[in-house]
Structure formats: C-alpha cells, structure tokens
Tab-separated table of C-alpha atoms in Angstrom:
chain	number	residue	atom	x	y	z
H	91	GLU	CA	-1.241	-7.141	15.310
H	92	ALA	CA	-3.708	-4.589	13.910
H	93	ALA	CA	-6.857	-6.490	12.462
H	94	VAL	CA	-8.663	-5.344	9.233
H	95	THR	CA	-11.358	-7.393	7.789
H	96	GLN	CA	-13.103	-7.107	4.368
H	97	SER	CA	-16.204	-8.316	2.972
H	98	PRO	CA	-17.156	-10.051	0.612
H	99	ARG	CA	-13.780	-11.418	-0.368
H	100	ASN	CA	-15.129	-11.959	-3.752
H	101	LYS	CA	-17.836	-10.249	-5.678
H	102	VAL	CA	-19.145	-10.483	-9.361
H	103	THR	CA	-21.682	-7.871	-10.561
H	104	VAL	CA	-22.894	-6.747	-14.078
H	105	THR	CA	-22.419	-3.367	-15.759
H	106	GLY	CA	-24.575	-0.825	-13.921
H	107	GLY	CA	-24.802	-2.677	-10.950
H	108	ASN	CA	-24.621	-1.436	-7.408
H	109	VAL	CA	-21.772	-2.801	-5.307
H	110	THR	CA	-20.766	-2.063	-1.561
H	111	LEU	CA	-17.401	-3.229	-0.178
H	112	SER	CA	-17.128	-3.161	3.680
H	113	CYS	CA	-14.113	-2.848	5.797
H	114	ARG	CA	-13.843	-2.901	9.577
H	115	GLN	CA	-10.795	-2.539	11.775
H	116	THR	CA	-10.943	-2.987	15.293
H	117	ASN	CA	-7.570	-1.381	16.551
H	118	SER	CA	-9.054	2.262	17.367
H	119	HIS	CA	-7.283	3.566	14.242
H	120	ASN	CA	-8.138	6.882	13.235
H	121	TYR	CA	-7.153	6.929	9.574
H	122	MET	CA	-8.724	4.353	6.843
H	123	TYR	CA	-8.177	3.927	3.371
H	124	TRP	CA	-9.394	2.543	0.119
H	125	TYR	CA	-7.008	1.284	-2.542
H	126	ARG	CA	-7.292	-0.378	-5.726
H	127	GLN	CA	-4.612	-2.573	-7.071
H	128	ASP	CA	-3.856	-3.183	-10.732
H	129	THR	CA	-1.403	-4.658	-12.925
H	130	GLY	CA	0.829	-1.757	-14.496
H	131	HIS	CA	-0.671	0.782	-12.175
H	132	GLY	CA	0.400	-0.615	-8.618
H	133	LEU	CA	-1.741	0.508	-5.414
H	134	ARG	CA	-3.765	3.745	-5.977
H	135	LEU	CA	-5.607	5.593	-3.221
H	136	ILE	CA	-9.359	6.135	-3.920
H	137	HIS	CA	-10.717	7.655	-0.822
H	138	TYR	CA	-9.613	7.914	2.734
H	139	SER	CA	-10.913	9.067	6.095
H	140	TYR	CA	-9.630	10.735	9.259
H	141	GLY	CA	-12.320	9.493	11.393
H	142	ALA	CA	-16.159	9.015	11.766
H	143	GLY	CA	-18.066	11.185	9.380
H	144	ASN	CA	-14.941	12.587	7.632
H	145	LEU	CA	-13.920	11.639	3.962
H	146	GLN	CA	-11.117	12.752	2.103
H	147	ILE	CA	-10.660	12.452	-1.885
H	148	GLY	CA	-7.715	10.138	-3.141
H	149	ASP	CA	-6.166	10.098	-6.402
H	150	VAL	CA	-8.546	7.863	-8.435
H	151	PRO	CA	-12.204	8.862	-6.791
H	152	ASP	CA	-14.225	8.810	-10.194
H	153	GLY	CA	-17.065	6.485	-9.907
H	154	TYR	CA	-16.736	5.782	-6.175
H	155	LYS	CA	-18.297	6.934	-3.142
H	156	ALA	CA	-17.128	6.292	0.469
H	157	THR	CA	-18.657	6.725	3.836
H	158	ARG	CA	-17.160	6.142	7.300
H	159	THR	CA	-20.096	5.606	9.599
H	160	THR	CA	-18.068	4.881	12.588
H	161	GLN	CA	-14.451	4.709	14.076
H	162	GLU	CA	-14.443	0.979	12.852
H	163	ASP	CA	-16.275	0.798	9.565
H	164	PHE	CA	-15.428	2.393	6.189
H	165	PHE	CA	-17.561	1.539	3.135
H	166	LEU	CA	-16.723	2.171	-0.613
H	167	LEU	CA	-19.694	2.342	-2.947
H	168	LEU	CA	-19.896	1.752	-6.516
H	169	GLU	CA	-23.275	3.093	-7.632
H	170	LEU	CA	-23.081	2.219	-11.486
H	171	ALA	CA	-20.301	-0.334	-11.831
H	172	SER	CA	-18.283	-0.523	-14.909
H	173	PRO	CA	-15.768	-3.038	-16.293
H	174	SER	CA	-13.130	-0.716	-15.642
H	175	GLN	CA	-13.576	-1.007	-11.997
H	176	THR	CA	-12.836	-4.702	-12.224
H	177	SER	CA	-9.871	-5.006	-9.843
H	178	LEU	CA	-8.248	-5.883	-6.439
H	179	TYR	CA	-9.773	-3.604	-3.697
H	180	PHE	CA	-7.680	-3.193	-0.463
H	181	CYS	CA	-8.766	-1.460	2.758
H	182	ALA	CA	-6.033	-0.207	5.291
H	183	SER	CA	-5.810	1.545	8.379
H	184	SER	CA	-3.404	3.359	10.502
H	185	ALA	CA	-2.874	5.146	14.020
H	186	ARG	CA	-3.479	8.656	14.800
H	187	THR	CA	0.236	9.862	13.721
H	188	GLY	CA	-0.551	9.776	10.048
H	189	ASN	CA	2.240	10.178	7.848
H	190	TYR	CA	4.614	8.559	10.187
H	191	ALA	CA	2.336	5.140	11.227
H	192	GLU	CA	2.405	1.989	9.531
H	193	GLN	CA	-0.749	1.137	7.336
H	194	PHE	CA	-2.204	-2.408	8.070
H	195	PHE	CA	-4.156	-3.937	5.251
H	196	GLY	CA	-6.919	-6.083	4.996
H	197	PRO	CA	-7.040	-9.128	2.985
H	198	GLY	CA	-8.639	-7.684	-0.030
H	199	THR	CA	-11.906	-7.987	-2.054
H	200	ARG	CA	-11.516	-9.178	-5.860
H	201	LEU	CA	-14.215	-7.364	-7.769
H	202	THR	CA	-15.282	-8.326	-11.254
H	203	VAL	CA	-17.655	-6.435	-13.131
H	204	LEU	CA	-19.195	-8.123	-16.121
B	232	GLN	CA	3.994	9.708	-14.499
B	233	GLN	CA	4.737	7.701	-11.428
B	234	LYS	CA	5.904	9.918	-8.696
B	235	VAL	CA	7.699	6.740	-6.954
B	236	GLN	CA	9.758	4.785	-9.471
B	237	GLN	CA	11.230	1.538	-8.565
B	238	SER	CA	13.716	-0.658	-10.306
B	239	PRO	CA	14.442	-3.159	-11.344
B	240	GLU	CA	10.840	-4.288	-12.574
B	241	SER	CA	11.896	-7.962	-11.694
B	242	LEU	CA	14.681	-9.639	-10.067
B	243	ILE	CA	15.736	-13.343	-9.830
B	244	VAL	CA	18.615	-14.225	-7.161
B	245	PRO	CA	19.775	-17.389	-5.873
B	246	GLU	CA	19.102	-18.645	-2.469
B	247	GLY	CA	21.697	-17.187	-0.160
B	248	GLY	CA	22.491	-14.356	-2.513
B	249	MET	CA	21.844	-10.760	-2.091
B	250	ALA	CA	18.917	-8.918	-3.353
B	251	SER	CA	19.228	-5.082	-3.786
B	252	LEU	CA	15.984	-3.031	-4.843
B	253	ASN	CA	15.987	0.551	-5.646
B	254	CYS	CA	13.147	3.209	-5.233
B	255	THR	CA	13.237	7.261	-6.291
B	256	SER	CA	10.557	9.849	-5.795
B	257	SER	CA	10.312	12.725	-8.098
B	258	ASP	CA	7.988	14.429	-5.551
B	259	ARG	CA	10.370	16.831	-3.619
B	260	ASN	CA	7.771	17.166	-0.594
B	261	VAL	CA	8.458	13.514	0.458
B	262	ASP	CA	10.104	12.911	3.750
B	263	TYR	CA	9.488	9.477	4.747
B	264	PHE	CA	9.942	6.064	2.955
B	265	TRP	CA	8.206	2.711	3.368
B	266	TRP	CA	9.003	-0.486	2.134
B	267	TYR	CA	6.001	-3.138	2.075
B	268	ARG	CA	6.114	-6.606	0.934
B	269	GLN	CA	3.238	-8.501	-0.679
B	270	HIS	CA	3.352	-12.231	-1.033
B	271	SER	CA	1.306	-13.771	-4.040
B	272	GLY	CA	-2.333	-13.572	-2.982
B	273	LYS	CA	-1.890	-11.755	0.052
B	274	SER	CA	-2.061	-8.326	1.188
B	275	PRO	CA	0.993	-5.959	1.492
B	276	LYS	CA	2.684	-5.665	4.905
B	277	MET	CA	5.097	-3.202	6.186
B	278	LEU	CA	8.571	-4.486	6.197
B	279	MET	CA	10.827	-1.397	7.089
B	280	SER	CA	10.563	2.323	7.118
B	281	ILE	CA	13.217	5.206	7.283
B	282	PHE	CA	13.186	8.905	7.156
B	283	SER	CA	16.646	9.766	8.242
B	284	ASN	CA	19.821	9.827	5.956
B	285	GLY	CA	21.859	6.666	6.300
B	286	GLU	CA	20.921	3.116	6.832
B	287	LYS	CA	18.746	0.978	8.932
B	288	GLU	CA	19.235	-2.794	9.562
B	289	GLU	CA	16.888	-5.282	10.713
B	290	GLY	CA	18.063	-8.828	10.524
B	291	ARG	CA	18.519	-9.596	6.848
B	292	PHE	CA	17.012	-6.481	5.817
B	293	THR	CA	19.041	-3.036	5.224
B	294	VAL	CA	17.445	0.207	4.147
B	295	HIS	CA	19.383	3.144	2.744
B	296	LEU	CA	18.135	6.578	2.417
B	297	ASN	CA	19.542	9.473	0.578
B	298	LYS	CA	17.333	12.349	1.224
B	299	ALA	CA	19.124	14.804	-1.082
B	300	SER	CA	18.417	12.470	-4.140
B	301	LEU	CA	15.003	11.063	-2.582
B	302	HIS	CA	16.664	7.693	-3.206
B	303	THR	CA	16.064	4.427	-1.251
B	304	SER	CA	16.983	1.102	-1.536
B	305	LEU	CA	16.369	-2.220	0.205
B	306	HIS	CA	19.027	-5.055	0.618
B	307	ILE	CA	18.054	-8.441	1.525
B	308	ARG	CA	21.224	-10.486	2.408
B	309	ASP	CA	21.286	-14.522	2.398
B	310	SER	CA	17.875	-14.472	0.345
B	311	GLN	CA	15.489	-17.367	1.002
B	312	PRO	CA	12.589	-18.573	-1.121
B	313	SER	CA	9.963	-17.278	1.307
B	314	ASP	CA	11.594	-13.650	0.406
B	315	SER	CA	9.809	-14.359	-2.992
B	316	ALA	CA	7.230	-11.472	-3.310
B	317	LEU	CA	6.400	-8.158	-4.676
B	318	TYR	CA	8.248	-5.333	-2.944
B	319	LEU	CA	6.499	-2.262	-2.946
B	320	CYS	CA	8.110	1.114	-2.190
B	321	ALA	CA	6.211	3.873	-0.805
B	322	ALA	CA	6.709	7.747	0.098
B	323	SER	CA	4.775	10.013	2.227
B	324	ARG	CA	4.752	13.721	1.979
B	325	ALA	CA	5.713	16.263	4.734
B	326	GLY	CA	2.540	17.269	6.598
B	327	ASN	CA	-0.044	14.959	8.512
B	328	THR	CA	-2.050	13.817	5.345
B	329	GLY	CA	-1.638	10.098	6.062
B	330	LYS	CA	-1.407	9.517	2.558
B	331	LEU	CA	1.112	7.158	0.824
B	332	ILE	CA	2.422	7.288	-2.994
B	333	PHE	CA	3.202	3.614	-4.069
B	334	GLY	CA	5.642	2.681	-6.750
B	335	LEU	CA	4.633	-0.145	-8.938
B	336	GLY	CA	7.029	-2.700	-7.108
B	337	THR	CA	9.823	-5.146	-7.673
B	338	THR	CA	8.958	-8.730	-7.879
B	339	LEU	CA	11.730	-10.771	-6.497
B	340	GLN	CA	12.263	-14.494	-7.139
B	341	VAL	CA	14.414	-16.338	-5.098
B	342	GLN	CA	15.607	-19.691	-6.846
B	343	PRO	CA	16.439	-22.538	-4.532
C-alpha cells in the first residue's frame, strides 16, 4: 500500500507566525495534493503538483504557498498564519494516470493558530 | 454551493442492516466517481470507484452510477459496527487534471 507521511502531526502557532507542513511519499507517485478538512466545508484542495518543480493552484489557495522540491516531497507554507487557517491538513498522492488513480492520504496534521 | 452533494447528512442503521448513501454532482463535466471512507481520527481511504453506468459490487459494498443524472449511490449490506465512519463521495472531471471534488460526507453509525 502507498505510504504517505506528514510532519508534524500537531502544530500550535500564533497569529502572524510562519508554519511549514511537510509531506513525503515513497511510491514514486507523480501527483501530490494538499487539502484542508473543516466541519461544514469538507475536504478542500489548497494546492497540488504534477511533479518536482510543478505547482498548481487549488480551490482555496489564499494564504498558502506550496513547493514540490522532489518527486517525494511536497511542502505547504503559511507565512502569516491566521486563526482561520486552524484546520486538519491532509497530504495525498496518486499515480501518473491522474483522474483515474486512487489518492492515498497521509495521517494528517492538526494545526492550531492562536 | 457544493458541486458534489451528499445525502443524508447522517444515518443510523442497526447491525446487520442495509445502509444507503447518495451523491449527486451538479458539475456536468465529471465522469468518474469515488467513495472514500474516513474512520474517526483517521485519514480518508478509497473504498470504491465507478465510471460506467450500472453497478459494481465488492463484498458487502455495491456502488451504482447513473451518468445521465450524475448520481451515484453506495449500499452497504449486513452493516457492521466497524462500518461506522464518514463516507465521502468525490468526483473527477474529464481531462487529466488529477483533481477530485469532494462532498461534505455522510456520517454512518451502525448500532450493535
């Protein structure tokens, strides 16, 4: 089964703080995704990537940057964190076939912005 | 407005009973549907997918798809307490974007 890991698993920061969430997949998947999950809003796509150096804008990108440094690693950056970014963040990956490939999710990072 | 609508919002069924969950897309460009299951405190995991009209069965789980109405349903027979979870429907659009559009989910509780 595909392995996707995330770090940290929990993070507390203050308003205006800098946060970097990390994701690594070890299955040579081309596609990687960052989602946030909130009650009442479901899973929403923040950014995604087709491969190293590629970045695509998701549906809720405001306040977030992302960078895909290698095939394996995808980072989500919050440069001026706000309380509205308190959420559960999931990273996912899928194989080259894109639309028609299962997405494998990491365990999630719970971020609290005070 | 949610482009993928799920109903009911929550559902309680007795152990051994049948659970039926619904999902409809308002985006006419979707052509593939997915069902993910998310147990409490865990991450979503793909349960089943379907892109052809008709039904697909895997063990106790059956998925139906009507492409004309962009409606899919998931049926769980002989429901078990371990099936208690959030069930997420997702749709992907034609074209190789890799994006999924998720619904808000149905919370299923199976009572022993």
